[in-house]
XYZ file of C-alpha atoms in Angstrom:
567
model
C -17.883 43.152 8.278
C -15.683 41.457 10.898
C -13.653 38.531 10.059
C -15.983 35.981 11.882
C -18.687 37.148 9.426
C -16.662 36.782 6.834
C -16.343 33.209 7.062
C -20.122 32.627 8.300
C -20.954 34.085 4.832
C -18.491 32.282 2.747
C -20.022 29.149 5.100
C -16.760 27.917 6.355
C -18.291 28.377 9.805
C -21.631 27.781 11.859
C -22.798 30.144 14.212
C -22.177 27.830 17.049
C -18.215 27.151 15.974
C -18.081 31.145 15.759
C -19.398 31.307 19.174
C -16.764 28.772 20.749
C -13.998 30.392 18.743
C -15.165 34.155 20.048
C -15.214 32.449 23.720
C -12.045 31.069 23.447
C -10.797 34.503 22.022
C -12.150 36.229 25.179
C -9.253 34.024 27.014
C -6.611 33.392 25.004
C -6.446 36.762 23.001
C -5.108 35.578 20.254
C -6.312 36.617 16.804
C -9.612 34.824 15.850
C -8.214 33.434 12.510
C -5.357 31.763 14.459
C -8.117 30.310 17.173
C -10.084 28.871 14.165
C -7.234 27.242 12.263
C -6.078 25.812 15.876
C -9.363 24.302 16.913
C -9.983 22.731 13.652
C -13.243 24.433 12.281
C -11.370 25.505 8.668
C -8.238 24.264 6.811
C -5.526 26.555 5.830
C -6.449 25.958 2.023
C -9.924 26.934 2.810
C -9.363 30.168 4.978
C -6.902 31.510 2.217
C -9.451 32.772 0.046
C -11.555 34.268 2.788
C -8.862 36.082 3.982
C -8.341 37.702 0.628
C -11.607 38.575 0.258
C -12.139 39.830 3.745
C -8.786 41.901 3.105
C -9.628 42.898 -0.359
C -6.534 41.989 -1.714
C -5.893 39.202 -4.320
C -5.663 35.284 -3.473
C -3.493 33.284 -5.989
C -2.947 29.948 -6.468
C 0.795 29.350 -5.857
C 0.737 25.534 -7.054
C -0.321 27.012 -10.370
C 2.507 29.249 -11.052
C 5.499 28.853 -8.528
C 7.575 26.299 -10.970
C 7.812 28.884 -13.503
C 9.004 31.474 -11.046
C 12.736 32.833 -11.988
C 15.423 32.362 -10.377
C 16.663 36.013 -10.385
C 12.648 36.684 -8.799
C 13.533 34.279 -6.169
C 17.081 35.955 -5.357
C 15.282 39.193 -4.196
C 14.244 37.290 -0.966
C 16.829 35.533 0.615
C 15.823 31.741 1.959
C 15.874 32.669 5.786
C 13.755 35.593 5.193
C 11.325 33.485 3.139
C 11.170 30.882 5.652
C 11.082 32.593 8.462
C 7.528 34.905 7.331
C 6.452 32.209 5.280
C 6.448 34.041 2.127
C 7.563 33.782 -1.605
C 7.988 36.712 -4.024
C 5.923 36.122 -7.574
C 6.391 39.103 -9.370
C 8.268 43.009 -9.439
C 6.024 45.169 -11.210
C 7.885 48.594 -11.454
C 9.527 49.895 -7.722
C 7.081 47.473 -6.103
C 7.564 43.423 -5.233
C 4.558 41.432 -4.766
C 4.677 39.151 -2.083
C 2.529 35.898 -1.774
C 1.858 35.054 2.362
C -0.758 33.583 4.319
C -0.370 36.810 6.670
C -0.856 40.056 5.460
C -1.556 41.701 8.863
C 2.385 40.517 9.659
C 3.548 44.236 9.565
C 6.951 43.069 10.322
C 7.464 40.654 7.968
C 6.249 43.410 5.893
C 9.544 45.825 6.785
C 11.756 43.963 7.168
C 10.851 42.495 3.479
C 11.515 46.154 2.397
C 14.277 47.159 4.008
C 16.100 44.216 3.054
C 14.497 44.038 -0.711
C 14.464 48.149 -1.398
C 11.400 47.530 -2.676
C 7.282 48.858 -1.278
C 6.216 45.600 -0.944
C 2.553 44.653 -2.211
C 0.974 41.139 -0.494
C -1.297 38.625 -1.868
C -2.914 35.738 -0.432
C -1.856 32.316 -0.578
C -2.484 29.011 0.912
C -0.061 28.228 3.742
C 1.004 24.613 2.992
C 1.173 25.948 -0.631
C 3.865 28.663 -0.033
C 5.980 26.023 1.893
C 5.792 24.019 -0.805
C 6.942 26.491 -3.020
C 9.819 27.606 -1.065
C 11.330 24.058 -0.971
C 10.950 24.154 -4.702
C 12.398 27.451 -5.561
C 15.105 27.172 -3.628
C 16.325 23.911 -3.577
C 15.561 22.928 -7.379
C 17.662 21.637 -10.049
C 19.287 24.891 -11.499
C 19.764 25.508 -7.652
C 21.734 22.559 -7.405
C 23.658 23.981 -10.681
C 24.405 27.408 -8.319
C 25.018 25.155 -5.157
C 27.864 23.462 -7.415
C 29.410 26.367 -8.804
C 29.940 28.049 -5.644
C 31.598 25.298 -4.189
C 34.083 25.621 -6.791
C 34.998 28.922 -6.710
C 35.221 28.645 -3.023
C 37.310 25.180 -3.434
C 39.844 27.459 -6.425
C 39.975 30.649 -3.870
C 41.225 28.010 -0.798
C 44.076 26.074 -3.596
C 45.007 29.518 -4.837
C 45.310 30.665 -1.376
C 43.640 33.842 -1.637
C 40.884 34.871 0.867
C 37.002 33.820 0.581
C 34.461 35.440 -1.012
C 32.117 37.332 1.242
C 29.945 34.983 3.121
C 32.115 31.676 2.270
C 34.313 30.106 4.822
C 37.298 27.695 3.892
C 36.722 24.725 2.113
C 37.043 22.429 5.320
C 34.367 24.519 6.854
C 32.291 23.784 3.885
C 32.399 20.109 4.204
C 31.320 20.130 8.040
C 28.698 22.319 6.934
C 26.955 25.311 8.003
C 23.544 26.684 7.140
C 24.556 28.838 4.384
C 26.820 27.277 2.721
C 26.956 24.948 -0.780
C 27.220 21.850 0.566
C 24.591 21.700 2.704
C 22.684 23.640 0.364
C 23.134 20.839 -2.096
C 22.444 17.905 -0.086
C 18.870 19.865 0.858
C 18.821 20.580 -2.491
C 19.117 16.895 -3.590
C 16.798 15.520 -1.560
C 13.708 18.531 -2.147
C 14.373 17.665 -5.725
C 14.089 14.032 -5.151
C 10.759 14.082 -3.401
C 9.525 16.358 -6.424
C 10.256 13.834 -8.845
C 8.630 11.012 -6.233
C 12.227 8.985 -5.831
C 12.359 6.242 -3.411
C 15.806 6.479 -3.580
C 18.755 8.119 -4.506
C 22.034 6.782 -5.432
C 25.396 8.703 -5.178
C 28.478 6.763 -6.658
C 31.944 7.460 -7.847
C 33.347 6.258 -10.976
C 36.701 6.173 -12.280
C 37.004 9.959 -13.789
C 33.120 11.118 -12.673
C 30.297 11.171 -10.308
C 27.155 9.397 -10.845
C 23.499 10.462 -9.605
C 20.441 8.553 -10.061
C 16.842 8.663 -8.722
C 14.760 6.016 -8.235
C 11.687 6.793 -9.845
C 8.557 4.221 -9.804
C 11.043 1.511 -9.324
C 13.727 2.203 -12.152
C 16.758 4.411 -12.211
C 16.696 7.797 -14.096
C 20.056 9.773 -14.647
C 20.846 13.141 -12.928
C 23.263 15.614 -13.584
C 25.792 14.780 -11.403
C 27.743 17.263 -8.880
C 31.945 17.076 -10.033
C 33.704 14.101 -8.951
C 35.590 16.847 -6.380
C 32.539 17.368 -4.486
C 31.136 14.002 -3.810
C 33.840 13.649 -0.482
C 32.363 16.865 0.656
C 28.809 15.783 0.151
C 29.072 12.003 1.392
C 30.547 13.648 4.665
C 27.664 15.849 5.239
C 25.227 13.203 4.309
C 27.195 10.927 7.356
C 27.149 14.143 9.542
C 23.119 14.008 9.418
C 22.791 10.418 10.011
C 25.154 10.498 12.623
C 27.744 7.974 11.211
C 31.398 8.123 11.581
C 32.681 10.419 9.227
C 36.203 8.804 8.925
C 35.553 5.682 8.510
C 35.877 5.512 4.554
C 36.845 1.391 4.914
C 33.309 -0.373 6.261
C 30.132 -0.310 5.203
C 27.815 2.116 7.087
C 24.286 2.459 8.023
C 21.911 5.326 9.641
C 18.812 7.411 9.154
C 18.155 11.201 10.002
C 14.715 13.020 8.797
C 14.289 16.226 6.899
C 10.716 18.951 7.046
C 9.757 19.521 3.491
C 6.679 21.726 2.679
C 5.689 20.725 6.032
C 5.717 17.174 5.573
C 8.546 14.818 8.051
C 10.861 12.840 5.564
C 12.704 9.878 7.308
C 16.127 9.121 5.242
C 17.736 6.175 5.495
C 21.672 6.200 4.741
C 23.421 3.356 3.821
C 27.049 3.530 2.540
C 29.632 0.796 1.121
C 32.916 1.368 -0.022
C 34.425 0.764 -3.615
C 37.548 0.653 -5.045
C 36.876 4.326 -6.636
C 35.745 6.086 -3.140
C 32.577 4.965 -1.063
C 28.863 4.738 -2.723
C 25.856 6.488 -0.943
C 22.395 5.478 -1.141
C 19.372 7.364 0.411
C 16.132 5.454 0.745
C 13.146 8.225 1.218
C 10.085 7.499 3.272
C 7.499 10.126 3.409
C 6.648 9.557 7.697
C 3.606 11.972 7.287
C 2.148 10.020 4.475
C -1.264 8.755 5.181
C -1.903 4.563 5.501
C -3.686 3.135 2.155
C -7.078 1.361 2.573
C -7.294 -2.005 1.208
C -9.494 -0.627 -2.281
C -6.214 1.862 -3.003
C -3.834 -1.348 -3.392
C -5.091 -2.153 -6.465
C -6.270 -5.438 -5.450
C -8.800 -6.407 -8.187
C -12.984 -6.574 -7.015
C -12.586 -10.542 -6.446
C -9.654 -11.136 -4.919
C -9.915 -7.605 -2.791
C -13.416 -9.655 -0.830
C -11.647 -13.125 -0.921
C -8.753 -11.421 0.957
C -10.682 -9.280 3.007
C -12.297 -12.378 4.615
C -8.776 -14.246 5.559
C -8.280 -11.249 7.063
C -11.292 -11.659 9.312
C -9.967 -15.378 10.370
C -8.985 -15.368 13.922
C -6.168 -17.618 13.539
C -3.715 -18.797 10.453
C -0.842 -17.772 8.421
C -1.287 -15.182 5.512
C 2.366 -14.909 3.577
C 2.929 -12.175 1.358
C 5.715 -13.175 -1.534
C 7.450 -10.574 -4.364
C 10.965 -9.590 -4.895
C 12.248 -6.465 -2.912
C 10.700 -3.415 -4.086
C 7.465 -4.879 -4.492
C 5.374 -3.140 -1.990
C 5.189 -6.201 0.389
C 5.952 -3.991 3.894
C 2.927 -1.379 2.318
C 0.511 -4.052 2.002
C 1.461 -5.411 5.449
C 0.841 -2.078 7.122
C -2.480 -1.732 5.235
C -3.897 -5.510 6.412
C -2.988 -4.243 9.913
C -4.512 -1.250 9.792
C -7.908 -2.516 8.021
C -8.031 -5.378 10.926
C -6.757 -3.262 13.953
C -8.794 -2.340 17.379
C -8.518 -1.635 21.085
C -9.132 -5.341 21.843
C -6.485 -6.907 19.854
C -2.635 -6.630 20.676
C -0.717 -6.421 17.546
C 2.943 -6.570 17.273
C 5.493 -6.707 14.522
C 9.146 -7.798 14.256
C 11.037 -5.744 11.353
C 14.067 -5.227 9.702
C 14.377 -2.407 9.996
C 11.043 -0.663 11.083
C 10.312 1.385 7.646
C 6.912 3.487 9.159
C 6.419 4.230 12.675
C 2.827 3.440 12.972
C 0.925 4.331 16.933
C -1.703 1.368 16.918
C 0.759 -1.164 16.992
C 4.106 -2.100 18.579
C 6.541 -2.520 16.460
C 10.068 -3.688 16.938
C 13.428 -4.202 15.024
C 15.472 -6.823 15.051
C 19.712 -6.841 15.721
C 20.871 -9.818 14.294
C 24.951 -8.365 15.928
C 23.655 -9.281 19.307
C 22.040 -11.984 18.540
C 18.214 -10.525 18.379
C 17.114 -12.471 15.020
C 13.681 -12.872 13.784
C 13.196 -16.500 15.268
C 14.358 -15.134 18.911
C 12.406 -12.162 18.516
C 9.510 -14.271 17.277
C 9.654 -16.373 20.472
C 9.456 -13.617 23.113
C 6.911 -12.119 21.004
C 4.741 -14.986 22.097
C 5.187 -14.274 25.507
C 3.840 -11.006 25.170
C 0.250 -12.387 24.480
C -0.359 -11.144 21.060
C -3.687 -11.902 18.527
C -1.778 -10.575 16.123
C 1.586 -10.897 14.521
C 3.909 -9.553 11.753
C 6.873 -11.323 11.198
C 9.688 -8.932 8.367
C 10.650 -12.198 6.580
C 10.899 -15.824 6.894
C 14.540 -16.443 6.146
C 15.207 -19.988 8.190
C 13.547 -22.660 9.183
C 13.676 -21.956 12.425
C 11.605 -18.607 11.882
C 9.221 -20.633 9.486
C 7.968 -23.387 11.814
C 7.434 -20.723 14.914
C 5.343 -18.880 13.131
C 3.604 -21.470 11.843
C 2.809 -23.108 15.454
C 1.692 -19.409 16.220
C -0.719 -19.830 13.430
C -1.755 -22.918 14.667
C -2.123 -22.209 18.571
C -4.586 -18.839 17.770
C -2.578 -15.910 16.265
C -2.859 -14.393 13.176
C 0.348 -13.942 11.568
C 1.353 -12.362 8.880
C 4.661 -12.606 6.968
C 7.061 -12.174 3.328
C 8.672 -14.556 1.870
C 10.558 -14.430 -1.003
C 9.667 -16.410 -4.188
C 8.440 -15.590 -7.848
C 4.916 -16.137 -7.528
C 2.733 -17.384 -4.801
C 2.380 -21.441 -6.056
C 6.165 -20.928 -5.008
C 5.515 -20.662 -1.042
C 4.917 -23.448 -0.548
C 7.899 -25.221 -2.351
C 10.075 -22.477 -0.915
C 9.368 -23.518 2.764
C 9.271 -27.653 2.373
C 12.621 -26.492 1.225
C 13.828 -24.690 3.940
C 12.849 -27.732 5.942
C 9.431 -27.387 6.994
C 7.532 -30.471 7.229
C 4.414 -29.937 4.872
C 2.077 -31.048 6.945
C 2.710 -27.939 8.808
C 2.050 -25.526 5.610
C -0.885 -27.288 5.027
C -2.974 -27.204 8.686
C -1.425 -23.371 8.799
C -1.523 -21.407 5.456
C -4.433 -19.438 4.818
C -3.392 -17.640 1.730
C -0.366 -17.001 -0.266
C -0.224 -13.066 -1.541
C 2.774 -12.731 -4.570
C 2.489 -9.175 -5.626
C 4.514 -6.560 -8.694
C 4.414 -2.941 -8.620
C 3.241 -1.865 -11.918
C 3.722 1.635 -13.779
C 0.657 3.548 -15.024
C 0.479 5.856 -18.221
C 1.226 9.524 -17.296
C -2.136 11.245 -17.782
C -0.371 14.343 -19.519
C 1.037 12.390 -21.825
C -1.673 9.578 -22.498
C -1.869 8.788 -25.782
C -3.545 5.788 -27.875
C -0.907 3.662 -30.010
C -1.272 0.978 -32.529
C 0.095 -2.461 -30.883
C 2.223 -5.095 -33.322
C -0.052 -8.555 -34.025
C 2.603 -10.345 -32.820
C 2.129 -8.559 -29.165
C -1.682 -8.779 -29.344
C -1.100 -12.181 -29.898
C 1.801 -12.781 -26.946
C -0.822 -11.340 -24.612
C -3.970 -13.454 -25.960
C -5.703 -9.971 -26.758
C -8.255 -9.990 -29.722
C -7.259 -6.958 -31.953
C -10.638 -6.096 -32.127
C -12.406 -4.102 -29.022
C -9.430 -2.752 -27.122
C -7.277 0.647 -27.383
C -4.056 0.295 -26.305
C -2.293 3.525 -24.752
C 1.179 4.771 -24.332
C 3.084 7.625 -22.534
C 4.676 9.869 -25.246
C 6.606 11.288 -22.940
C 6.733 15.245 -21.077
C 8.027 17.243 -18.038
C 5.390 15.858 -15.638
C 6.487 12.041 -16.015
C 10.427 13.398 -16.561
C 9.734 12.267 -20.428
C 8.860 8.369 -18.958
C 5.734 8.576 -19.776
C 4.647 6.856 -16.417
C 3.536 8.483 -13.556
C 2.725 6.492 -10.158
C 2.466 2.757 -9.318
C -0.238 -0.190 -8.371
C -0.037 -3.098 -6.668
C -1.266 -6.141 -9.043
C -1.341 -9.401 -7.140
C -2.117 -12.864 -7.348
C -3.736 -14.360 -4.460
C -3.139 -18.283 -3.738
C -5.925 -19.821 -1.602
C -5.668 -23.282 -0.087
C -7.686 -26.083 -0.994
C -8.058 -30.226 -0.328
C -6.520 -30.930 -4.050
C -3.829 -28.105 -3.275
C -3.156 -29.590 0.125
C -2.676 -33.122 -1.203
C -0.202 -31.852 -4.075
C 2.083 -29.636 -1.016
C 1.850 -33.093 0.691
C 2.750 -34.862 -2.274
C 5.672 -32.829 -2.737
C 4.685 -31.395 -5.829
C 6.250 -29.434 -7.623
C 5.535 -25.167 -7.632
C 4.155 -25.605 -11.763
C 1.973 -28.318 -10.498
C 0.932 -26.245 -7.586
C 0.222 -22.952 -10.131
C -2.022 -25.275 -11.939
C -4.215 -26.512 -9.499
C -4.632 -22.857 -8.275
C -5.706 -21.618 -11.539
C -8.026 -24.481 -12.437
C -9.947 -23.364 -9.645
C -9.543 -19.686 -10.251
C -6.617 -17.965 -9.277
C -5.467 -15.070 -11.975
C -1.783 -14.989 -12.462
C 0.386 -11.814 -11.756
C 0.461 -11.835 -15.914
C -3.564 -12.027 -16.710
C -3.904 -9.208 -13.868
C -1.509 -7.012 -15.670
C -3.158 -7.895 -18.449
C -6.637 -6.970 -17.166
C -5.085 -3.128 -16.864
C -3.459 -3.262 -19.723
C -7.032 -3.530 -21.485
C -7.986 -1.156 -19.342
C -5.817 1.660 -20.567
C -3.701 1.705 -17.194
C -0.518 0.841 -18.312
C 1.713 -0.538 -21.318
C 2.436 -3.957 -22.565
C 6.595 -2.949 -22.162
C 5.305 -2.729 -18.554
C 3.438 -6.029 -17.952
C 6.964 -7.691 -19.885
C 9.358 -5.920 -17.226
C 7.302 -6.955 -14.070
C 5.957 -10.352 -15.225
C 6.952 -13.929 -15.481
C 7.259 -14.365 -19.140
C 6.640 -17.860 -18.950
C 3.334 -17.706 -17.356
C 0.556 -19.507 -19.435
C -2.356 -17.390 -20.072
C-alpha cells in the first residue's frame, strides 16, 4: 500500500487533498509526505504515527520518556549531529542504538549516525516538534549546566597553569567571546532552555561578595538555582552582552538590549538589562515566548459577569478603559487580548509602548525614546494625526499624557491605557492627583480594570488540607460545604506546589453617584464603596471565589491581595 493510502485509511486525508497533493507531486517532485506536511492537509504530530505504521517500524512517544533519558545515552550522539538529522538516541540494546527521527528514509543521517556512533543503528518514529523538544532538553538541562561548568574550569586551571588545552578547548579568552562548542556558550543556551522548562519569566544573574547568585522567576516569585562559580559569571555576562549586542566593556553604566533564541522550534525574544554593583555588574533576562499564541478574553480568567460587562465597553466606539495593577500583573497581556478581541480591517489601531513586549501584525505598534525626547505625551499627539479609532497608550505617567488621552476619548477614539494604583477605586484619585481636572475623568472613563496574577494548585500534587478556624473566619468562609486544597509539593511544580497563573480582576464601572463622589473629590475608600454597593467584587472576594473553588490556596489570595479589603 502506497503512502497516500496509508493516510486515506488512517483518515488523515480525503481523496480530493490526495489528489492535489499527487498533482503537485507531478511538479515539484518532492516526496509526497513532505508535499502534505507543506500544504497543510496533516500536522507533524498526526503523520508520525502513520509513518510508523506505513514503515512498520515502532512510533514512540518522546514527551513520555525523553526526561529520563541518561546523560551517558545522550553522549553517544553529539549535539550537531542530533540537530542537524533531527534525531535523539533512546536506548542501546546490545551492538545496536535506537534512534528516534521523524525520517527514517534519511539514509544519510542513517551513516553517518553509524560511522560516527560505531553502532548499526535501529530508527523509530517520533513526532517532529517532539524530538526538538527533546534535544533542547537533553542537552541543555541542569546536570548539563553542571558539565558546562566543570569544563570551564579545567579549561580556566590548564590556561593559569600554562599548559596546553584539552582537545577541542581553546584558551580561556576564546571561551569568553564564545564559539559554538564551547562551555560558555553552552551554558548560557543551557540557562535559558532550562529556564523556559521551568516557565521563568525571568532570570536573574548577580554577584555577591564571595558567590554567584541564580534565580528564576517562576509564576511571579523567585526560586534559587545552583549557581555557576563566582569565576565564571564575567565570562557569562560577556557572552550574554555579545548576543544582545551591547558593549562588552562597558562594566560602569547600566545597559539595555534584546536578542532571540529557537527553542524546540519556538522564537524566544530575550530582553537584557544590566546594572552595575559594587561586587561586579547584575544581569537580568526577561523571556517572552514571540511564537506564543494571543489569549481570548474567556482564558483571562475574567469571572462570567464581569467577562460580558467588559466585553460590552469594549464594543463602545469611543471612551477611556484604564487597566491598573502593580508591574507583573499581566496588564500589557490583557491589553493585547482587548485588541485582538475588538480588531478588524476597518479600524486603525495603534499603540505607544515602552518597550514593545509582543510584536503583534494587526496593529502598529510603536516604542517610545524618552533620550530624544519621544515620550508618551509627544508620541500620543502625533498618534492623533495618524487618524486612529483605536489607541493604546503603555502608561499614564504625567499629566500631560493623562488629559490627551482623555480628549482622545472624548473626540471619538477608544483608548486604552495602565495606570498604576492598588485597586481600581484608586484611578480615579490617582489622576485628580496628577492634575487632571475631574470633570475630565468623569465625561471620559468608561471602566477602571485593577487586576493580580494568582497561582493555581499544581494538579500532580493537589491535595485536600484542613484550613485553621481562624483563616475560615479571615476569609468569611463557612467551615461547612467547602474543601480547601493545597500543593504538597513534587518535580512538576519544582516542589511549589503551584503550577501556572490567572488573571483575577476587579472591574470599576462608572456611575451618576460614582461621578458625583470623583467630582466631590472623594476619597479612593469612599469611591470602593460606592462601587461595591452597586456590585463590584473586590480583587479579595474574586480570589476568594477560586479559592472555594479548589483553584488556589488561601497563602495565595494573602500574597496578592489587599489585606485590608472588607469582605
Amino acid at each position: 500500500m502506497k503512502i497516500g493510502e496509508t493516510l486515506k485509511k488512517a483518515g488523515l486525508l480525503t481523496d480530493e487533498e490526495l489528489t492535489r497533493a499527487l498533482d503537485e507531486q507531478k511538479i515539484s517532485h518532492d516526496r509526497l509526505g513532505d508535499i502534505i506536511l507543506k500544504m497543510g492537509f496533516v500536522t507533524p504530530e498526526s503523520l508520525a504515527p502513520a509513518l510508523a505504521t506505513y514503515f512498520r517500524i515502532p512510533f514512540v512517544n518522546l514527551r513520555e520518556i525523553y526526561k529520563d533519558l541518561s546523560a551517558e545515552l545522550i553522549d553517544t550522539i553529539p549535539e550537531e549531529l542530533a540537530t542537524r538529522f533531527n534525531v535523539i538516541p533512546i536506548e542501546v540494546r546490545d551492538a545496536t542504538l535506537i534512534v528516534a527521527t521523524f525520517d527514517p528514509l534519511n539514509l544519510l543521517a542513517i551513516d553517518t549516525l553509524r560511522l560516527k556512533t560505531g553502532y548499526k543503528i535501529e530508527c523509530v518514529v517520533a513526532g517532529e516538534d517532539d524530538i526538538r523538544e527533546a534535544i533542547d532538553y537533553c542537552y541543555h538541562n541542569l546536570p548539563r549546566m553542571r558539565q558546562h561548568i566543570k569544563q570551564f574550569i579545567d579549561t580556566e586551571l590548564d590556561v593559569e597553569e600554562g599548559s596546553a588545552p584539552k582537545s577541542g578547548d581553546r584558551p580561556l579568552a576564546d571561551v569568553t567571546y564564545g564559539a559554538g562548542d564551547q562551555p560558555v556558550v553552552q551554558f548560557v543556551r543551557s540557562l535559558i532552555v532550562q529556564a523556559v522548562n521551568s516557565r521563568a519569566s525571568d532570570i536573574h544573574l548577580q554577584p555577591k561578595q564571595d558567590r554567584a547568585e541564580l534565580r528564576f522567576r517562576v509564576d511571579g516569585v523567585l526560586c534559587q538555582i545552583d549557581p555557576p562559580p563566582l569565576e565564571m559569571l564575567s565570562a557569562i555576562n560577556t557572552r550574554i552582552k555579545i548576543l544582545a549586542n551591547l558593549d562588552i566593556a562597558e562594566k560602569r553604566l547600566p545597559q539595555d538590549g534584546r536578542f532571540k533564541i529557537n527553542i524546540a522550534g519556538h522564537e524566544v525574544d530575550l530582553r537584557v538589562s544590566t546594572f552595575p554593583t559594587i561586587y561586579g555588574e547584575s544581569v537580568v533576562l526577561r523571556l517572552l515566548d514571540a511564537s506564543a499564541p494571543l489569549l481570548g478574553l474567556e482564558q483571562l480568567g475574567m469571572l462570567d459577569r464581569d467577562l460580558e460587562t467588559f466585553r460590552s465597553m469594549l464594543r463602545k466606539p469611543y471612551g477611556l478603559i484604564l487597566v491598573t495593577g502593580p508591574t507583573g500583573s499581566g496588564k500589557t497581556t490583557t491589553l493585547y487580548t482587548c485588541l485582538n478581541e475588538i480588531k478588524s480591517v476597518d479600524k486603525n489601531i495603534i499603540t505607544l509602548e515602552d518597550p514593545v513586549e509582543y510584536r503583534l501584525p494587526f496593529i502598529q505598534q510603536s516604542q517610545v525614546n524618552p533620550t530624544i525626547g519621544f515620550d508618551f505625551a509627544r508620541g500620543l499627539r502625533s498618534i492623533l494625526r495618524q487618524d486612529p479609532d483605536v489607541i493604546m497608550v503603555g502608561e499614564i505617567r504625567d499629566q500631560e499624557t493623562a488629559e490627551i488621552a482623555m480628549h482622545a476619548a472624548l473626540t471619538g477614539h477608544l483608548v486604552f491605557a495602565t495606570l498604576h494604583t492598588n485597586d481600581a477605586a484608586g484611578a480615579p484619585v490617582r489622576l485628580t492627583k496628577m492634575g487632571v481636572e475631574p470633570f475630565l475623568i468623569t465625561s471620559s472613563v468608561l471602566g477602571v480594570v485593577a487586576q493580580r496574577l494568582i497561582r493555581l494548585i499544581c494538579d500532580e500534587c493537589r491535595e485536600p488540607y484542613a484550613m485553621d478556624k481562624d483563616t475560615w473566619q479571615q476569609f468569611g468562609i463557612h467551615q461547612n460545604g467547602y474543601r480547601i486544597f493545597h500543593g504538597r509539593g513534587c518535580p512538576a511544580c519544582m516542589n511549589s506546589g503551584y503550577v501556572g497563573r490567572k488573571g483575577i480582576y476587579e472591574l470599576l464601572v462608572p456611575n451618576d453617584e460614582m461621578r458625583k463622589a470623583i467630582l466631590d473629590g472623594n476619597s479612593s475608600e469612599d469611591i470602593r464603596q460606592i462601587a461595591t454597593r452597586n456590585g463590584m467584587r473586590t480583587l479579595r472576594q474574586i480570589g476568594i471565589e477560586y479559592l472555594k473553588r479548589g483553584k488556589t490556596t488561601p497563602e495565595e489570595i494573602l500574597r496578592v491581595t489587599q489585606e485590608t479589603e472588607e469582605l
